[in-house]
Short mmCIF file of C-alpha atoms and ligand atoms in Angstrom, two decimals:
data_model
loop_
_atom_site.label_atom_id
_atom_site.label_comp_id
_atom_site.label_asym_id
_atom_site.label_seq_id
_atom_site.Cartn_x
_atom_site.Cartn_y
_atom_site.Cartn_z
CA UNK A 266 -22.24 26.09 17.11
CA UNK A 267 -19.24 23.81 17.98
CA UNK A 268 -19.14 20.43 16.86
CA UNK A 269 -20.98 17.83 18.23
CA UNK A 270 -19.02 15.45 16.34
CA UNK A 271 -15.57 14.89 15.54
CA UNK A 272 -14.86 14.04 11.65
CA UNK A 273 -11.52 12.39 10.30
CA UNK A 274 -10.87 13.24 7.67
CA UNK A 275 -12.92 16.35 8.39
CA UNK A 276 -14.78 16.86 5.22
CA UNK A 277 -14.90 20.41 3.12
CA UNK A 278 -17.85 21.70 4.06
CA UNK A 279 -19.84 20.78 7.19
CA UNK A 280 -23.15 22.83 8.78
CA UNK A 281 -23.76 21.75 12.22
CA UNK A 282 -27.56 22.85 12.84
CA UNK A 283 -30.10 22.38 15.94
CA UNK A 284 -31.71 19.45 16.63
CA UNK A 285 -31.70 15.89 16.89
CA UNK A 286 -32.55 13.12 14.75
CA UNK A 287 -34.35 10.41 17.02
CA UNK A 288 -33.32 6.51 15.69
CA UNK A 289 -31.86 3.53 16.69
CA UNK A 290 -31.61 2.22 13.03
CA UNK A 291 -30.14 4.85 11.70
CA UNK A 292 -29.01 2.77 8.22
CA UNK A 293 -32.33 1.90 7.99
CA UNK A 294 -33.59 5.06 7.68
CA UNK A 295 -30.54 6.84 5.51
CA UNK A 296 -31.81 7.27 1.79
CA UNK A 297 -29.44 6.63 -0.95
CA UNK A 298 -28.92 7.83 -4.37
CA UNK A 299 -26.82 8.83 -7.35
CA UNK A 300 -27.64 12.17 -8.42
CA UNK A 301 -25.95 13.19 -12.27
CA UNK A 302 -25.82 17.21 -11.47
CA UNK A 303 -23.28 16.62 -8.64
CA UNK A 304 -19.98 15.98 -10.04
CA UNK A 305 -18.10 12.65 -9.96
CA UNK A 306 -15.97 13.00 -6.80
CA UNK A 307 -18.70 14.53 -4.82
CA UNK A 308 -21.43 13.79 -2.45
CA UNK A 309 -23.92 15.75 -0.27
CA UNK A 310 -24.93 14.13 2.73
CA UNK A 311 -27.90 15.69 5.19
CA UNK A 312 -29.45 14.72 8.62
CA UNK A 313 -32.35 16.58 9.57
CA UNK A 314 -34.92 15.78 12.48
CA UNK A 315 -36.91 13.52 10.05
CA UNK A 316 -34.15 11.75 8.48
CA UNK A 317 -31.01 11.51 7.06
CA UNK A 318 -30.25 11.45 2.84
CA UNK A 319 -26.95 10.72 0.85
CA UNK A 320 -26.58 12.02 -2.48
CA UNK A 321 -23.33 11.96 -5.00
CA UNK A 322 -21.64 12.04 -8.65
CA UNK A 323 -20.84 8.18 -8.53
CA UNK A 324 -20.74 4.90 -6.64
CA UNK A 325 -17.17 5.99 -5.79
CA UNK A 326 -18.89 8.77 -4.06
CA UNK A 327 -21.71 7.40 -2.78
CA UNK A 328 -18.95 4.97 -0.54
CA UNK A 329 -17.10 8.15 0.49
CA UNK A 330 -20.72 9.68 1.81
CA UNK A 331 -21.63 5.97 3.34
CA UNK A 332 -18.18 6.55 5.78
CA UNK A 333 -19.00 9.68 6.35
CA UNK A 334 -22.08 8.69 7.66
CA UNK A 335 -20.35 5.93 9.59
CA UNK A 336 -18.72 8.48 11.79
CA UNK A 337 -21.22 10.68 12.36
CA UNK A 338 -23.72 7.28 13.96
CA UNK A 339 -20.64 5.05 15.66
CA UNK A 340 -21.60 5.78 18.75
CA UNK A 341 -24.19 8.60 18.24
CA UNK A 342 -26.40 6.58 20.91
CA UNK A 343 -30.17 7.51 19.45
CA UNK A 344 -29.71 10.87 19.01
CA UNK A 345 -27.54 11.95 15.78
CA UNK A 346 -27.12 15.96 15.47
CA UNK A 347 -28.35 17.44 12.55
CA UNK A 348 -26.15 18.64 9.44
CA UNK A 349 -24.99 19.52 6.22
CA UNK A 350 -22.21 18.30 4.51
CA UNK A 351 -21.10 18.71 1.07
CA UNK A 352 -17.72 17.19 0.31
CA UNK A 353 -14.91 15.65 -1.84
CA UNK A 354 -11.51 14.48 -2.48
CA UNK A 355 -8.53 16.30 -3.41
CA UNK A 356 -6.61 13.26 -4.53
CA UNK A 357 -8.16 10.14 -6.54
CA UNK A 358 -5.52 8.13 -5.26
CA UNK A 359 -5.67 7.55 -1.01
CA UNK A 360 -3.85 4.57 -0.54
CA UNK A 361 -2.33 2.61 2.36
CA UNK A 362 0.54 -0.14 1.49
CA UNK A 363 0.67 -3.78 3.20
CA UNK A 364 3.46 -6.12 2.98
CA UNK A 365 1.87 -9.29 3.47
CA UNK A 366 4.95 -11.34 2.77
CA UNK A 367 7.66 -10.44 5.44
CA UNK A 368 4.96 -11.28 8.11
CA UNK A 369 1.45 -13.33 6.45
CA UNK A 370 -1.67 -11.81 7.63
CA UNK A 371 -4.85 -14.03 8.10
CA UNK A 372 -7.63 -12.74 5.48
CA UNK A 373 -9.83 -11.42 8.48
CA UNK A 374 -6.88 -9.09 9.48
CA UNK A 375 -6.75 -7.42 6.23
CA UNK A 376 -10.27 -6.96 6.20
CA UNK A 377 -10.09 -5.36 9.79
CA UNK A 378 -7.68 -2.95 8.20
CA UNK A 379 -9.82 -2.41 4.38
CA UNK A 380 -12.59 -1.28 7.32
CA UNK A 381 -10.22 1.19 9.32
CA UNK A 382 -9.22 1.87 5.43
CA UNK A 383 -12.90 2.77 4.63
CA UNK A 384 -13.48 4.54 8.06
CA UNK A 385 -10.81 6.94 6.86
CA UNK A 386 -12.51 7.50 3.42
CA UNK A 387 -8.95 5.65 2.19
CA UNK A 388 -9.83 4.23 -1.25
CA UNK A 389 -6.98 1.84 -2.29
CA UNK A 390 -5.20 -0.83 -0.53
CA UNK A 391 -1.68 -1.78 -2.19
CA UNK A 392 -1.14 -5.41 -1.67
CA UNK A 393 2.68 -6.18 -1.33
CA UNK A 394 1.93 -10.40 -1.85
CA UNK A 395 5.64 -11.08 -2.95
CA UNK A 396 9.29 -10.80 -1.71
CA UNK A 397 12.28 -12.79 -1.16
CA UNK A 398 11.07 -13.99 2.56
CA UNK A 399 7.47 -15.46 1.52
CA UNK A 400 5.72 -16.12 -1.89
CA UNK A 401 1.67 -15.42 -1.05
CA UNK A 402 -0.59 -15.97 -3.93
CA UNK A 403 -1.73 -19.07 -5.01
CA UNK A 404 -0.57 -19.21 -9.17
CA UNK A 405 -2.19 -22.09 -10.88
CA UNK A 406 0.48 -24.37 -12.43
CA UNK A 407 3.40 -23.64 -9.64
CA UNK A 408 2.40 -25.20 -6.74
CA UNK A 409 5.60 -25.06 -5.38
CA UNK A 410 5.34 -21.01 -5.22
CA UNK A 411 2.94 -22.21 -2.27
CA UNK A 412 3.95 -25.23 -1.09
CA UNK A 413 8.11 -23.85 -0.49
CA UNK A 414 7.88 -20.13 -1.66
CA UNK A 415 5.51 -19.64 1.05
CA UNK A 416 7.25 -20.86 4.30
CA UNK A 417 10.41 -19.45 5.99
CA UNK A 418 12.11 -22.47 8.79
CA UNK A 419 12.59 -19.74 10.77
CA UNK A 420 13.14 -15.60 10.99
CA UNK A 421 15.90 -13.46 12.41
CA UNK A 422 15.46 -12.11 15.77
CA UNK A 423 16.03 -8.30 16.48
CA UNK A 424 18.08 -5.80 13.99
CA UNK A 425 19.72 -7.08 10.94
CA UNK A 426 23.37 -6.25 12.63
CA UNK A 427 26.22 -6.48 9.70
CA UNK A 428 28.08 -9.24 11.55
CA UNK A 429 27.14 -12.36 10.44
CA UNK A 430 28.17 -13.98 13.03
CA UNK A 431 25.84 -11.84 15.45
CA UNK A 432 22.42 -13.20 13.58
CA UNK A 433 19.92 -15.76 15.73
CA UNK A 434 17.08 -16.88 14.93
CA UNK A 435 13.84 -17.89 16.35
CA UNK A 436 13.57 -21.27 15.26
CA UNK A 437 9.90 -20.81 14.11
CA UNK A 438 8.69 -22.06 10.81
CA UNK A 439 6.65 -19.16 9.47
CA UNK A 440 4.37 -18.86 6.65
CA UNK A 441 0.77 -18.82 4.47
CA UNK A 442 -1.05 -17.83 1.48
CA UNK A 443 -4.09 -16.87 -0.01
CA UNK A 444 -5.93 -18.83 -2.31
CA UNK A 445 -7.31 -17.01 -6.00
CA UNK A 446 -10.66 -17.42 -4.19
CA UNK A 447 -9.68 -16.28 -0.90
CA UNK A 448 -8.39 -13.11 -2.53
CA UNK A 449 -11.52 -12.73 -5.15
CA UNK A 450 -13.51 -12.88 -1.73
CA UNK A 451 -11.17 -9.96 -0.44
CA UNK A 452 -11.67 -7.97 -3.44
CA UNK A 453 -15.28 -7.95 -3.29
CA UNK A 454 -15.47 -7.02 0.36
CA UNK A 455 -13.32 -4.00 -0.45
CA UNK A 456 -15.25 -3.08 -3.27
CA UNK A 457 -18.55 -2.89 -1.02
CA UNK A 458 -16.71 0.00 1.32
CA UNK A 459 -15.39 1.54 -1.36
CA UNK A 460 -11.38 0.12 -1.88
CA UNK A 461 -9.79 -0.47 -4.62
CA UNK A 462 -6.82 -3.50 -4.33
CA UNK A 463 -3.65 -2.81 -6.25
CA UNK A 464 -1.58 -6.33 -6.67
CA UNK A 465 2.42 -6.04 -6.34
CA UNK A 466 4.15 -9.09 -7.66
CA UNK A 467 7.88 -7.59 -6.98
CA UNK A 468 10.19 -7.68 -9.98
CA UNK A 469 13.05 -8.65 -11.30
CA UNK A 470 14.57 -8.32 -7.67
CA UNK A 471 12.91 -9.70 -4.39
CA UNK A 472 12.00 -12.99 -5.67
CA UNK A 473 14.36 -15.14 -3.88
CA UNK A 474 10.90 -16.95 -2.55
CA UNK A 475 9.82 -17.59 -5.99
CA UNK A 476 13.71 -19.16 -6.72
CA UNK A 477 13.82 -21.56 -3.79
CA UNK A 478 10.43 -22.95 -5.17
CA UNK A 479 11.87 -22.94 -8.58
CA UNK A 480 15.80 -22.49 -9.12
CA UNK A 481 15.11 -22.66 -12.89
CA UNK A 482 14.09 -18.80 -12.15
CA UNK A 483 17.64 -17.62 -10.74
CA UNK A 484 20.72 -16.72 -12.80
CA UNK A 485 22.52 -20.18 -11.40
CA UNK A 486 19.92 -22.77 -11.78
CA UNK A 487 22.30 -24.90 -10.22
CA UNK A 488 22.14 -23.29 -7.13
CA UNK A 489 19.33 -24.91 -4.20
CA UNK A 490 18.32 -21.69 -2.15
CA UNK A 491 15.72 -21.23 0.73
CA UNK A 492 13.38 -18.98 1.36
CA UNK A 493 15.44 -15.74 2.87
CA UNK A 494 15.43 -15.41 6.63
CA UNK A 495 16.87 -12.38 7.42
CA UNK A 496 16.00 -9.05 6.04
CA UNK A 497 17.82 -6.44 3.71
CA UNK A 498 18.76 -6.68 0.12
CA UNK A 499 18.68 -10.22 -1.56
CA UNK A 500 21.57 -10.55 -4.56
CA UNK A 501 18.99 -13.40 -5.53
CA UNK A 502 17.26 -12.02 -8.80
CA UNK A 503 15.18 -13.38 -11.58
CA UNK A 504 17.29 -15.32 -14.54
CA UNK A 505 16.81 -14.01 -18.12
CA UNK A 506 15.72 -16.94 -19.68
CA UNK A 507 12.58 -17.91 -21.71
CA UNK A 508 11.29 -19.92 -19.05
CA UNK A 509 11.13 -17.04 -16.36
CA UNK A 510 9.41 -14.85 -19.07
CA UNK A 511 7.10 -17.55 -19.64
CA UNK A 512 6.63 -18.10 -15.72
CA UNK A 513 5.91 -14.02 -15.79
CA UNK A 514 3.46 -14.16 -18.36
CA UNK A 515 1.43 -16.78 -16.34
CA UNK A 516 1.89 -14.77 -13.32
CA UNK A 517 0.62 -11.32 -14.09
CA UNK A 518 -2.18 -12.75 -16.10
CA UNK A 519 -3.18 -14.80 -13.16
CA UNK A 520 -2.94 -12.19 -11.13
CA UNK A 521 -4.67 -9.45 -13.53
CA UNK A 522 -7.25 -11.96 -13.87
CA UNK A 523 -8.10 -12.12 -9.70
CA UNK A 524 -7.61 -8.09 -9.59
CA UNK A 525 -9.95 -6.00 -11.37
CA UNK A 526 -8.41 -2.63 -10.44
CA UNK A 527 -7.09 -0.97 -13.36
CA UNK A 528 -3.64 -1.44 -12.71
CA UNK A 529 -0.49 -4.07 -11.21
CA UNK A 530 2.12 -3.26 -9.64
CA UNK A 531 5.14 -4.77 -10.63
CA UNK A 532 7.58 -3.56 -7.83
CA UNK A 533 10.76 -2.68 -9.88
CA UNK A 534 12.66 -1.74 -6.47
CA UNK A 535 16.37 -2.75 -4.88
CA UNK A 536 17.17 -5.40 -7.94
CA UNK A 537 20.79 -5.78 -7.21
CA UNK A 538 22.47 -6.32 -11.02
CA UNK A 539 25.51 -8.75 -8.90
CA UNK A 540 24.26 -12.24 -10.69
CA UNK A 541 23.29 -10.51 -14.39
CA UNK A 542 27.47 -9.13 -14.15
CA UNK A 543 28.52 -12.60 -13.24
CA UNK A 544 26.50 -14.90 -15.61
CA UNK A 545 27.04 -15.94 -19.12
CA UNK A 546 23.80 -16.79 -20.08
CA UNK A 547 22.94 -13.02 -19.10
CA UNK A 548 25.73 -11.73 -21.20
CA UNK A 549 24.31 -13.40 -24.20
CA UNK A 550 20.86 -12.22 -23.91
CA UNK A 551 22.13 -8.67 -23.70
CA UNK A 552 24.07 -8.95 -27.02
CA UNK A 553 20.63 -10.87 -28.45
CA UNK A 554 18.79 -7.39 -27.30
CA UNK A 555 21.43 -5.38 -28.36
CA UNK A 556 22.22 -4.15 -24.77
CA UNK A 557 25.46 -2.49 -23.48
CA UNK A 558 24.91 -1.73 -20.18
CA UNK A 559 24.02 -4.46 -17.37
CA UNK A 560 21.16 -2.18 -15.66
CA UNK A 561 19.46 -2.17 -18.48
CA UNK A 562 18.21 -5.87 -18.61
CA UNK A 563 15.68 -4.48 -15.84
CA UNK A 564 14.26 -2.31 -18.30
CA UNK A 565 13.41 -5.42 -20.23
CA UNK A 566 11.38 -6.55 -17.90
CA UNK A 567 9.19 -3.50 -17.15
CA UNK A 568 8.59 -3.28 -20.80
CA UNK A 569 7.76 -7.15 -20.56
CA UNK A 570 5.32 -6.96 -17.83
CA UNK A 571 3.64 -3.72 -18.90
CA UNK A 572 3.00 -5.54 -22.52
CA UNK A 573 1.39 -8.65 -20.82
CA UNK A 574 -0.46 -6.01 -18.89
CA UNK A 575 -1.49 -4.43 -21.60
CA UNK A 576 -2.92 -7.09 -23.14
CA UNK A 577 -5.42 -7.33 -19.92
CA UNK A 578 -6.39 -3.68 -20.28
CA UNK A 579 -4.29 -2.62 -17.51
CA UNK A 580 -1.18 -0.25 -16.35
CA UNK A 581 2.05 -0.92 -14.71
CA UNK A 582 2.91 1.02 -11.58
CA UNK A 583 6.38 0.75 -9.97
CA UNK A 584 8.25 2.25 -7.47
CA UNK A 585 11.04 5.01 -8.90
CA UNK A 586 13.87 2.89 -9.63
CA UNK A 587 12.43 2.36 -12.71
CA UNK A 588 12.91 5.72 -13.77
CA UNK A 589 17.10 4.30 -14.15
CA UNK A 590 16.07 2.17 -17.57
CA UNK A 591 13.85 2.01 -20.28
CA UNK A 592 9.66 1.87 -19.07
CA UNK A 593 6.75 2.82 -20.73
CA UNK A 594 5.04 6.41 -21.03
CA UNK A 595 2.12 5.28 -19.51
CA UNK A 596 4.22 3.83 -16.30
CA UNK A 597 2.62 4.91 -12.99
CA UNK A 598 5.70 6.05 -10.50
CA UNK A 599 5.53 5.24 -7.15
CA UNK A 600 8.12 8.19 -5.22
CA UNK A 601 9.64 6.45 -2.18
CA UNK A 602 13.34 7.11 -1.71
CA UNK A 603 12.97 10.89 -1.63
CA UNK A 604 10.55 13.73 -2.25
CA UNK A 605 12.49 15.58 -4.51
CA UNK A 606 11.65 12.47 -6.95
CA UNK A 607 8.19 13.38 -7.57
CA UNK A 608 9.57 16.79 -9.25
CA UNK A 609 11.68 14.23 -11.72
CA UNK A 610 9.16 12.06 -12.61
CA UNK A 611 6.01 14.68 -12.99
CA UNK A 612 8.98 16.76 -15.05
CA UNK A 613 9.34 13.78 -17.28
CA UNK A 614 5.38 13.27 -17.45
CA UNK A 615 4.92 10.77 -15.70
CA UNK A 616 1.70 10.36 -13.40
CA UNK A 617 3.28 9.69 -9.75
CA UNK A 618 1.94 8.49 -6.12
CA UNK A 619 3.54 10.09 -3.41
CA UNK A 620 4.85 7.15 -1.00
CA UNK A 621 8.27 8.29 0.46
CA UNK A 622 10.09 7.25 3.51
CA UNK A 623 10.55 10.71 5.00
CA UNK A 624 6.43 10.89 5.96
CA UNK A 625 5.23 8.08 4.87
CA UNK A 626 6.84 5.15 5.95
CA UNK A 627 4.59 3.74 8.63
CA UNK A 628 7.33 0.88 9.54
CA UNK A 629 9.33 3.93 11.25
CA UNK A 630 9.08 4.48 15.02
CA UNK A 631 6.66 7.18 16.21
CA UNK A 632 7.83 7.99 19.23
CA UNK A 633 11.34 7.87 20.63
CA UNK A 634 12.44 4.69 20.04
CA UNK A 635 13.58 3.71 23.91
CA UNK A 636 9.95 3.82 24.49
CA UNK A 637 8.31 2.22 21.38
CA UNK A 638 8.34 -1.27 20.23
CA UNK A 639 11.42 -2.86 17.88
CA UNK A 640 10.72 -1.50 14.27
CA UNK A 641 13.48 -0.99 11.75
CA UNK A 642 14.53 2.87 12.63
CA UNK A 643 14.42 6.35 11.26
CA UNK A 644 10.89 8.31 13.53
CA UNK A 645 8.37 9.50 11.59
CA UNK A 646 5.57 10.95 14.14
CA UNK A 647 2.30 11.33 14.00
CA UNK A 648 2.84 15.64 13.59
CA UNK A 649 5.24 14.73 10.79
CA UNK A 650 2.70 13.29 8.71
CA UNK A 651 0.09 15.58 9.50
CA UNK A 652 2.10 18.99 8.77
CA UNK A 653 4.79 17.79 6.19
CA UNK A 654 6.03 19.00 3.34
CA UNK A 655 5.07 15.98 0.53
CA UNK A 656 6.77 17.89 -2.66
CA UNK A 657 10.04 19.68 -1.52
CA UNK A 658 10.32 21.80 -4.64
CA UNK A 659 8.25 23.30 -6.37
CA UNK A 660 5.92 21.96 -8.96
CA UNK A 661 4.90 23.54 -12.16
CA UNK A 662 0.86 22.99 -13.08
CA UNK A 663 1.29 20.37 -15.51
CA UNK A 664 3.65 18.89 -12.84
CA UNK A 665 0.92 19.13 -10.07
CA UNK A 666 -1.63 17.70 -11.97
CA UNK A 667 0.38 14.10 -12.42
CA UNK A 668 0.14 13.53 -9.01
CA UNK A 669 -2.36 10.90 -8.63
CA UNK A 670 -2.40 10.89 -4.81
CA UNK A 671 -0.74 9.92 -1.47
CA UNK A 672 0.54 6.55 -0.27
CA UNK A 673 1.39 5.39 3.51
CA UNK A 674 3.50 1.87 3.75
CA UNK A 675 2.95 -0.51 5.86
CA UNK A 676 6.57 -2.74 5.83
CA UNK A 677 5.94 -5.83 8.24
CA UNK A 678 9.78 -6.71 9.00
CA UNK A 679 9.27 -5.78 12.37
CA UNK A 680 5.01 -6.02 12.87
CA UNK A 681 4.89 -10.23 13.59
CA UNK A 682 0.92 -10.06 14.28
CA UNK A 683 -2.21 -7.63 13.51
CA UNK A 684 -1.83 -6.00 16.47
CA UNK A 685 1.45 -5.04 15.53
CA UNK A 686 0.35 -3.58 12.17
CA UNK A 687 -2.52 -2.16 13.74
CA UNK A 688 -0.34 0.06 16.32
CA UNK A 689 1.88 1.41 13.59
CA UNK A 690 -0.76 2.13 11.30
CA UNK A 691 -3.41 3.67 13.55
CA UNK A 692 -3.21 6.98 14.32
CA UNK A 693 -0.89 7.68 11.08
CA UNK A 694 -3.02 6.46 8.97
CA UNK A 695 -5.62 9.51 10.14
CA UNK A 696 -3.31 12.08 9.55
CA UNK A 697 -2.69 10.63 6.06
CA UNK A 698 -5.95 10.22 5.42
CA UNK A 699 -6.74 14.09 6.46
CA UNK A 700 -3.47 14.86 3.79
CA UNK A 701 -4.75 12.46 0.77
CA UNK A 702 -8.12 13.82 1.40
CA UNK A 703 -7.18 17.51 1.12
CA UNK A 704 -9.26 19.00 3.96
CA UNK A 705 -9.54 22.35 5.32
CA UNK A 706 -6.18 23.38 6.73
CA UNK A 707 -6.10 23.28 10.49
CA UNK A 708 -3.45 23.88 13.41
CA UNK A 709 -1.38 20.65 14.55
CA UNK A 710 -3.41 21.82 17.67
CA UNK A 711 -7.10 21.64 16.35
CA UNK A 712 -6.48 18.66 14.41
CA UNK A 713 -5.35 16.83 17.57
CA UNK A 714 -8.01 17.71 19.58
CA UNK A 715 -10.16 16.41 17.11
CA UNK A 716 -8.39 13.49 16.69
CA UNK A 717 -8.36 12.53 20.20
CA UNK A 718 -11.98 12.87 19.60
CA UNK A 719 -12.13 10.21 16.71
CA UNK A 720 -10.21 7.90 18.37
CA UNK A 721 -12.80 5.96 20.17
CA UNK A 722 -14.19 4.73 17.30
CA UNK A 723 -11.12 3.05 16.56
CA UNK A 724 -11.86 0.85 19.82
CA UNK A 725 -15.33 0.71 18.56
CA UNK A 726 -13.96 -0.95 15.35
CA UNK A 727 -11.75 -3.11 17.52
CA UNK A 728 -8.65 -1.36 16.24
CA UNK A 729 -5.69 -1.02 18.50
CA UNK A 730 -3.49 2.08 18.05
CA UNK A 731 -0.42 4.43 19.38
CA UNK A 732 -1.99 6.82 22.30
CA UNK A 733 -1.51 10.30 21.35
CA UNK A 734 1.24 11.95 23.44
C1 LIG B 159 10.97 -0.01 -0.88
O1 LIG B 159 10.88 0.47 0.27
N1 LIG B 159 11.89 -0.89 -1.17
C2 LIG B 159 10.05 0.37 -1.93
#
């Protein structure tokens, strides 16, 4: 029979059958259990006329079945069709990326999202809480990380033009943070649908925020910064002294301590090595470490957060820079700057997350750009991310199996409000989520039409998204 229902991600196997399955509570009447003969990723989820039962390998399955099941009664109206579905995840790793710091988003936003997240049988949400235009965790002992580090006195308006002389601004003070319990609170309600949050505290580059609340943590303590207002690159990197090792120590454990997922990221990208050429005190801490080469004082750092790290029972992830100095074996790599990465890094055994900005940069327009809002360039449609290519070259096995998953990024440059995000996420993030998922290979075609099926429970969620063409 055709479907009754549309299903995004569509599962792996689903058995429409005849009949109906009368309630109005239909939550009420779902039964719920772990069962130890299914495997781990797995559940089994069936609705007959009597009822409706959800069965799977683990609580990380049991939340896949439970949004499942979401789909199948938003907006089923009393009558839910009857089925079988058996199902499970290609990749552990389904993750969507937020940048929280170029633009702050209230707590009840993000949770708006974690639900679209959840919806989409997503699993982790990467939380980008630091850069060089806002600082936006609350770290115990540096309350000027919140009280300066937090707030910009106002933001560049428009493109980033190389013209100095070009730049306005829109004399708005912008800003906010989240307090350890207003994140704890965050964690837990992504737990209950089934998300993991991964922390990024960005390092040893995009920390100007965390300078103009502390100079002591830049190369030229001498020198008074603000929090950046424009966009691009900052030169402004972390110092090399004890103090900002000590400040890192306090930070990551803070942070591991509010995060239970098994792993931090520590960011790792764009750390211009400008300031560590020019200083002194960064020439003498090479020849203390016994360094000849300027790029690789970064590699003291990954080591130095992945050892504090350690020492919480948890893994570094970065993105692929740090692949250029020394890191850990046990480094997770996050691919963005181009898909032929992931065959360097899997070739060099590391396990990798495919996040790259030729499919999976969600801060790209998806449409042509006379016709869509300002966003920072390059057009990465919805088709693109449904039918691309994530691995350009081939993978050997052993290469294959170090990918942990797929990533979509949410950069907030150009996304001032929810709504914003919500319009460049939504309906990406359902072609990703079909991807990271793994299901059943379908035409562009039939995976648009069922698409355009979903989307109305995006405006039942109160989710605001690109029309389809
Ligand atoms: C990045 O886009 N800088 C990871």
């Amino acid at each position: 029979m055709p479907d009754p229902i549309a299903l995004v991600p569509l599962p792996q196997s689903v058995v429409w059958s005849d009949g109906t399955w009368e309630t109005n509570d239909p939550w009420d009447g779902l039964s719920v259990g772990l069962n130890d003969a299914l495997p781990a990723t797995e559940y089994a989820l069936s609705i007959s006329p009597t009822g409706a039962s959800l069965t799977a390998g683990s609580e990380a399955a049991l939340a896949d079945g439970r949004n499942t099941f979401a789909q199948i009664v938003t907006g089923a109206n009393g009558a839910i069709p009857c089925v079988t579905i058996s199902d499970r995840p290609e990749h552990a790793w389904r993750g969507m990326h937020l940048d929280v710091s170029r633009h702050f988003l209230p707590v009840e936003e993000i949770e708006t999202l974690i639900d679209g997240l959840a919806l989409h049988r997503l699993n982790v949400l990467h939380l980008h809480l630091t850069d060089d235009q806002g600082w936006r965790v609350e770290i115990k002992g540096y309350p000027r990380l919140t009280e300066v580090g937090a707030w910009r006195e106002q933001t560049l308006v428009g493109h980033m033009s190389g013209d100095e002389e070009s730049w306005t601004f829109d004399g708005t003070r912008h800003g906010g943070f989240y307090t350890q319990e207003e994140l704890t609170g965050l964690v837990e309600y992504a737990r209950k649908r089934g998300i993991m949050i991964v922390p990024e505290i960005d390092l040893p580059g995009h920390m100007q925020a965390a300078i103009a609340a502390y100079p002591e943590l830049g190369n030229f303590p001498e020198q008074q910064l603000g929090v950046r207002e424009v966009w691009g690159i900052s030169d402004h990197v972390l110092g090399v002294s004890d103090e900002v090792f000590d400040f890192l120590r306090d930070v990551l454990t803070q942070v591991a301590d509010i995060f239970p997922a098994p792993y931090v990221h520590i960011g790792g990208d764009e750390c211009p090595r400008t300031e560590w050429e020019r200083s002194s005190a960064a020439r003498a801490r090479m020849n203390e470490w016994g360094l000849t080469r300027v790029s690789e004082i970064q590699g003291r750092f990954t080591q130095f957060a992945a050892d504090v790290l350690a020492e919480k029972g948890k893994r570094i992830i970065a993105w692929d820079e740090v692949l250029e100095s020394h890191l850990p074996d046990d480094t997770v790599i996050m691919n963005w700057r181009h898909g032929n990465g992931v065959k360097d890094s899997t070739s060099r055994g590391f396990q990798t997350i495919i996040a790259n900005n030729e499919h999976l940069y969600f801060d790209h327009y998806q449409g042509d750009p006379a016709q869509e809002p300002l966003a920072i360039g390059g057009r990465t449609t919805l088709k693109d991310v449904y039918t691309a290519a994530f691995s350009p070259r081939k993978l050997e096995d052993a290469q294959e199996k170090l990918i942990l998953g797929l990533q979509g990024q949410i950069w907030t440059e150009y996304m001032p409000n929810a709504a914003q995000v919500q319009y460049m996420a939504f309906p990406r993030l359902c072609a990703l989520a079909e991807r990271a998922w793994g299901s059943p290979e379908q035409s562009w075609e039939e995976f648009e039409e069922r698409l355009r099926a979903h989307l109305p429970r995006l405006d039942a969620f109160g989710i605001r998204y690109r029309p389809l063409d």
